[in-house]
Every structure is written in C-alpha cells, then in structure tokens.
CSV table of C-alpha atoms in Angstrom, one decimal:
chain,number,residue,atom,x,y,z
A,897,GLN,CA,18.2,-4.0,-5.4
A,898,LYS,CA,14.6,-3.5,-5.0
A,899,GLU,CA,13.5,-2.2,-1.2
A,900,VAL,CA,11.0,-4.8,-0.5
A,901,GLU,CA,10.9,-8.0,-2.4
A,902,GLN,CA,8.4,-10.9,-2.6
A,903,ASN,CA,8.1,-14.2,-4.5
A,904,SER,CA,5.1,-13.3,-7.1
A,905,GLY,CA,3.8,-16.7,-6.9
A,906,PRO,CA,1.3,-18.0,-7.6
A,907,LEU,CA,1.6,-20.0,-4.5
A,908,SER,CA,-1.3,-22.6,-4.3
A,909,VAL,CA,-2.0,-24.8,-1.2
A,910,PRO,CA,-5.0,-27.0,-0.4
A,911,GLU,CA,-7.7,-26.1,1.9
A,912,GLY,CA,-6.8,-26.5,5.5
A,913,ALA,CA,-2.9,-26.2,5.0
A,914,ILE,CA,-0.6,-23.7,6.2
A,915,ALA,CA,0.4,-21.1,3.8
A,916,SER,CA,3.6,-19.4,4.1
A,917,LEU,CA,4.3,-15.9,2.4
A,918,ASN,CA,7.9,-14.3,2.7
A,919,CYS,CA,9.3,-10.8,2.2
A,920,THR,CA,12.7,-9.5,2.6
A,921,TYR,CA,13.7,-5.9,2.7
A,922,SER,CA,17.1,-4.0,2.1
A,923,ASP,CA,17.0,-0.8,4.6
A,924,ARG,CA,18.7,-2.4,7.6
A,925,VAL,CA,17.0,0.0,10.1
A,926,SER,CA,13.3,-0.2,8.9
A,927,GLN,CA,11.1,0.0,12.1
A,928,SER,CA,7.7,-0.9,11.1
A,929,PHE,CA,6.4,-4.2,9.0
A,930,PHE,CA,2.9,-4.7,7.7
A,931,TRP,CA,1.1,-7.5,5.7
A,932,TYR,CA,-1.9,-6.2,3.5
A,933,ARG,CA,-4.5,-8.6,1.9
A,934,GLN,CA,-5.8,-7.4,-1.5
A,935,TYR,CA,-8.6,-9.2,-3.4
A,936,SER,CA,-8.8,-8.7,-7.1
A,937,GLY,CA,-10.0,-5.1,-8.1
A,938,LYS,CA,-10.1,-4.0,-4.5
A,939,SER,CA,-7.9,-1.9,-2.3
A,940,PRO,CA,-5.3,-3.5,0.4
A,941,GLU,CA,-6.6,-4.2,3.7
A,942,LEU,CA,-4.1,-4.6,6.7
A,943,ILE,CA,-3.9,-8.2,8.1
A,944,MET,CA,-0.9,-7.7,10.6
A,945,SER,CA,1.6,-5.6,11.8
A,946,ILE,CA,4.8,-6.4,13.3
A,947,TYR,CA,7.4,-4.1,15.1
A,948,SER,CA,9.8,-6.1,16.8
A,949,ASN,CA,11.9,-9.5,16.4
A,950,GLY,CA,9.9,-12.7,16.9
A,951,ASP,CA,6.3,-13.9,16.3
A,952,LYS,CA,2.9,-12.2,16.4
A,953,GLU,CA,-0.2,-14.2,16.2
A,954,ASP,CA,-3.6,-12.9,15.6
A,955,GLY,CA,-6.4,-15.8,14.9
A,956,ARG,CA,-5.3,-17.9,11.9
A,957,PHE,CA,-2.4,-15.4,11.1
A,958,THR,CA,1.0,-15.3,12.5
A,959,ALA,CA,3.7,-12.9,11.3
A,960,GLN,CA,7.3,-13.4,11.8
A,961,LEU,CA,10.0,-10.8,11.9
A,962,ASN,CA,13.9,-11.3,11.8
A,963,LYS,CA,15.6,-8.0,11.7
A,964,ALA,CA,19.1,-9.5,11.5
A,965,SER,CA,18.2,-11.2,8.4
A,966,GLN,CA,16.0,-8.4,7.2
A,967,TYR,CA,13.1,-10.9,6.7
A,968,VAL,CA,9.5,-11.0,7.5
A,969,SER,CA,6.9,-13.6,6.9
A,970,LEU,CA,3.4,-14.4,7.2
A,971,LEU,CA,1.8,-17.9,8.1
A,972,ILE,CA,-1.8,-18.5,7.5
A,973,ARG,CA,-3.1,-21.7,9.3
A,974,ASP,CA,-6.1,-23.8,8.4
A,975,SER,CA,-5.9,-21.9,4.8
A,976,GLN,CA,-9.6,-21.1,3.3
A,977,PRO,CA,-10.8,-20.6,-0.1
A,978,SER,CA,-11.8,-17.0,1.2
A,979,ASP,CA,-7.8,-16.6,1.7
A,980,SER,CA,-7.1,-16.6,-1.9
A,981,ALA,CA,-5.8,-12.9,-2.5
A,982,THR,CA,-2.6,-11.1,-3.0
A,983,TYR,CA,-0.7,-10.4,0.0
A,984,LEU,CA,1.5,-7.3,0.0
A,985,CYS,CA,4.3,-6.8,2.4
A,986,ALA,CA,4.9,-3.2,3.4
A,987,VAL,CA,7.8,-1.6,5.1
A,988,THR,CA,8.6,2.1,6.5
A,989,ILE,CA,11.9,3.3,5.2
A,990,SER,CA,14.1,4.4,8.0
A,991,TYR,CA,14.9,8.1,7.0
A,992,ASN,CA,11.4,9.0,6.9
A,993,ASN,CA,9.0,7.4,9.2
A,994,ASN,CA,6.1,7.5,7.2
A,995,ASP,CA,7.4,6.7,3.7
A,996,MET,CA,5.8,3.2,3.3
A,997,ARG,CA,7.1,0.9,0.6
A,998,PHE,CA,5.4,-2.1,-0.9
A,999,GLY,CA,6.6,-5.3,-2.2
A,1000,ALA,CA,5.1,-6.5,-5.5
A,1001,GLY,CA,2.9,-9.0,-3.7
A,1002,THR,CA,2.3,-12.8,-3.5
A,1003,ARG,CA,-0.9,-14.3,-5.2
A,1004,LEU,CA,-2.1,-17.1,-3.1
A,1005,THR,CA,-4.7,-19.7,-4.2
A,1006,VAL,CA,-6.3,-22.0,-1.6
A,1007,LYS,CA,-8.0,-24.8,-3.5
A,1008,PRO,CA,-11.1,-26.4,-2.0
B,1421,ASP,CA,-18.3,6.4,9.6
B,1422,GLY,CA,-14.8,7.2,9.8
B,1423,GLY,CA,-12.7,6.4,6.7
B,1424,ILE,CA,-11.1,7.5,3.4
B,1425,THR,CA,-13.3,8.3,0.6
B,1426,GLN,CA,-11.7,8.4,-3.0
B,1427,SER,CA,-13.8,9.7,-6.3
B,1428,PRO,CA,-14.7,9.0,-8.7
B,1429,LYS,CA,-14.4,5.1,-8.7
B,1430,TYR,CA,-13.8,5.1,-12.3
B,1431,LEU,CA,-12.4,7.8,-14.6
B,1432,PHE,CA,-11.8,8.1,-18.3
B,1433,ARG,CA,-9.3,10.7,-19.7
B,1434,LYS,CA,-8.9,11.8,-23.2
B,1435,GLU,CA,-5.2,12.3,-24.7
B,1436,GLY,CA,-3.7,15.6,-23.5
B,1437,GLN,CA,-6.3,16.0,-20.8
B,1438,ASN,CA,-5.5,16.9,-17.0
B,1439,VAL,CA,-7.9,15.2,-14.5
B,1440,THR,CA,-8.0,15.1,-10.7
B,1441,LEU,CA,-8.6,12.6,-8.3
B,1442,SER,CA,-10.1,13.3,-5.1
B,1443,CYS,CA,-9.3,11.8,-1.7
B,1444,GLU,CA,-11.1,12.8,1.6
B,1445,GLN,CA,-10.3,11.4,5.1
B,1446,ASN,CA,-12.1,11.9,8.3
B,1447,LEU,CA,-9.6,9.9,10.3
B,1448,ASN,CA,-7.8,13.1,11.7
B,1449,HIS,CA,-4.5,11.3,10.4
B,1450,ASP,CA,-1.7,13.6,9.5
B,1451,ALA,CA,-0.2,11.9,6.7
B,1452,MET,CA,-1.7,11.0,3.4
B,1453,TYR,CA,-0.5,9.2,0.4
B,1454,TRP,CA,-0.9,8.3,-3.4
B,1455,TYR,CA,0.1,5.1,-4.8
B,1456,ARG,CA,-0.4,3.7,-8.3
B,1457,GLN,CA,-0.9,0.1,-9.1
B,1458,ASP,CA,-0.5,-1.4,-12.4
B,1459,PRO,CA,-2.0,-5.0,-13.2
B,1460,GLY,CA,0.0,-7.7,-11.5
B,1461,GLN,CA,2.3,-5.3,-9.7
B,1462,GLY,CA,2.8,-3.7,-6.1
B,1463,LEU,CA,2.2,-0.1,-5.2
B,1464,ARG,CA,4.4,2.5,-6.2
B,1465,LEU,CA,4.6,5.8,-4.3
B,1466,ILE,CA,3.8,8.8,-6.2
B,1467,TYR,CA,3.6,11.5,-3.4
B,1468,TYR,CA,3.0,11.8,0.2
B,1469,SER,CA,2.4,14.6,2.6
B,1470,GLN,CA,2.9,14.6,6.4
B,1471,ILE,CA,1.4,17.9,7.2
B,1472,VAL,CA,-0.8,20.8,5.6
B,1473,ASN,CA,0.8,22.7,3.0
B,1474,ASP,CA,3.8,20.4,2.7
B,1475,PHE,CA,4.2,17.2,0.6
B,1476,GLN,CA,7.3,15.3,-0.8
B,1477,LYS,CA,7.8,13.4,-4.3
B,1478,GLY,CA,7.7,9.5,-4.2
B,1479,ASP,CA,9.4,7.4,-6.8
B,1480,ILE,CA,7.3,8.1,-9.7
B,1481,ALA,CA,6.0,11.8,-9.4
B,1482,GLU,CA,6.7,12.8,-12.9
B,1483,GLY,CA,3.6,13.8,-14.6
B,1484,TYR,CA,1.8,14.1,-11.3
B,1485,SER,CA,0.8,17.0,-8.8
B,1486,VAL,CA,-0.7,17.4,-5.7
B,1487,SER,CA,-1.9,19.8,-3.0
B,1488,ARG,CA,-2.5,19.7,0.8
B,1489,GLU,CA,-4.5,22.7,1.8
B,1490,LYS,CA,-6.6,20.9,4.4
B,1491,LYS,CA,-5.7,18.1,6.6
B,1492,GLU,CA,-8.5,16.1,5.4
B,1493,SER,CA,-7.9,16.2,1.6
B,1494,PHE,CA,-5.2,15.5,-0.8
B,1495,PRO,CA,-6.2,15.6,-4.3
B,1496,LEU,CA,-4.1,14.1,-7.1
B,1497,THR,CA,-3.8,15.7,-10.7
B,1498,VAL,CA,-2.8,13.4,-13.4
B,1499,THR,CA,-1.2,15.9,-16.2
B,1500,SER,CA,-0.8,15.6,-19.8
B,1501,ALA,CA,2.7,15.0,-19.0
B,1502,GLN,CA,2.2,11.6,-17.7
B,1503,LYS,CA,2.3,9.4,-20.8
B,1504,ASN,CA,0.9,6.2,-19.6
B,1505,PRO,CA,-1.7,7.2,-16.7
B,1506,THR,CA,-3.8,4.0,-17.2
B,1507,ALA,CA,-3.7,2.5,-13.8
B,1508,PHE,CA,-5.4,1.9,-10.3
B,1509,TYR,CA,-4.7,4.8,-8.2
B,1510,LEU,CA,-5.0,4.3,-4.1
B,1511,CYS,CA,-5.0,7.1,-1.6
B,1512,ALA,CA,-4.0,6.2,2.0
B,1513,SER,CA,-3.5,7.8,5.3
B,1514,SER,CA,-1.9,7.3,8.5
B,1515,ILE,CA,-1.0,8.7,12.0
B,1516,VAL,CA,2.3,10.4,12.0
B,1517,VAL,CA,3.0,10.9,15.6
B,1518,SER,CA,3.6,7.3,16.7
B,1519,THR,CA,6.4,5.4,17.4
B,1520,PRO,CA,7.2,3.2,15.8
B,1521,PRO,CA,5.3,4.4,12.5
B,1522,GLY,CA,1.6,3.1,12.1
B,1523,GLU,CA,-0.1,1.4,9.5
B,1524,ALA,CA,-1.9,3.0,6.5
B,1525,PHE,CA,-5.5,2.8,5.6
B,1526,PHE,CA,-6.8,2.9,2.2
B,1527,GLY,CA,-9.4,4.3,0.1
B,1528,GLN,CA,-11.4,2.1,-2.3
B,1529,GLY,CA,-9.5,3.3,-5.3
B,1530,THR,CA,-10.1,5.1,-8.5
B,1531,ARG,CA,-9.5,3.3,-11.8
B,1532,LEU,CA,-8.1,5.8,-14.3
B,1533,THR,CA,-8.3,4.9,-18.2
B,1534,VAL,CA,-7.2,6.8,-21.2
B,1535,VAL,CA,-9.4,6.7,-24.1
C-alpha cells in the first residue's frame, strides 16, 4: 500500500463550481498534512497546512482532516481557470518528524 | 530575498558522467530534501538532512550522493550508477524544531536530461 494515495484524475469542473480533492494516508500516527499546487513545469507551492481534525479555511480553500479515517481533503470554492494545476497531498511520517511523503497528485482542470 | 535557489535550471548529462545539482537556502532552515519527479508522477524522496554533516537515504537513493557541510547548502550528485536519471529534481527545506512538523518550501527545480 502506498503511503499517500490520491486519485490521479484528471478532475474537470466548470468555472465557479466547487472542486473536491481527496487524499488517504497509511501511517495512522502521521502528524502534519499539506496541500501543494504545482503548475506544469514549475515547483510545488504550499496552499494549505492542517494539523488537527476538522476544517481549516483560507479564502476559497478549505482543508478537511479526519485522522480516524486517515483522510484529508481540499475543497476549492468558486473555481477559476487559474486553479487548473496538479494538487499534491503531503504527509509527514511519524517515525521521523521531517520525512515528508507525497501523493502522485490530482490534475485539476477548471473550464471557463 | 529569502528563499531556496537551485542551479542550473537545465542540465544535460552524457552517459557515464557524474553531475552535481546545487541547492542553497537562506531561510535558516535546518532540514533540507531532494526529491525526484518523473512526468505525471508525484515526488519521490532521494535524500534528506536534518542537521549539518548528517543525512539519511530516502526511497530512491541508489545512484545518488549528497553532502551537508554547511547549513545553507545541500548539493546532490547524480552518479553514473543512476541508470535513468532524466527527471525534474526538486530541493526543499523546512524548520526542524517545530511541533507539529512544519511545511517544506521548494526551489525552482533542475531539469536533468541524459543525452
């Protein structure tokens, strides 16, 4: 089983809709969870970080964490064409605080 | 400007050659990482270092070597033992002393091609 799993997509949503991106992880005691956005040919940039169960909102982005289900999601409200990118889920592995592992990413396309 | 600088942006390697990718950060971060990304895939960890003069292997360390002689610098050497080195290489850094562990920040990447 992969440590961090995401649907590869592509996920296509119309402009103005809500995009929902999902991620599951295998290490039950993982502590920190991150969503990165990566445009084609560019390096990843941090969108959201979440550390405790529940929701965390930042502008149009909401991260949701459920440690019991080992599940983390990212919602993008009012999706814009500029949100079209690959979204990477990252998790720190518990036995080494700074050993960060990434999912394969979900490619999102927002159609005008 | 604080940040992470990778160089060169593009690098071409001949068969059997060793090449070194540079990564420098002025964020005063303790931890530094090297990831490899192949087309359409996620990031795979090559090596990471949490402190000067110490580093650990990631999932795909074979054919690569690193050094951490200074806090600011974490160069990656792709040796001739790495049979399929063509990829996008990303360097990142993060603060070690944080609970819970903090996020990683990335350089702009080096695209390595074997010719």
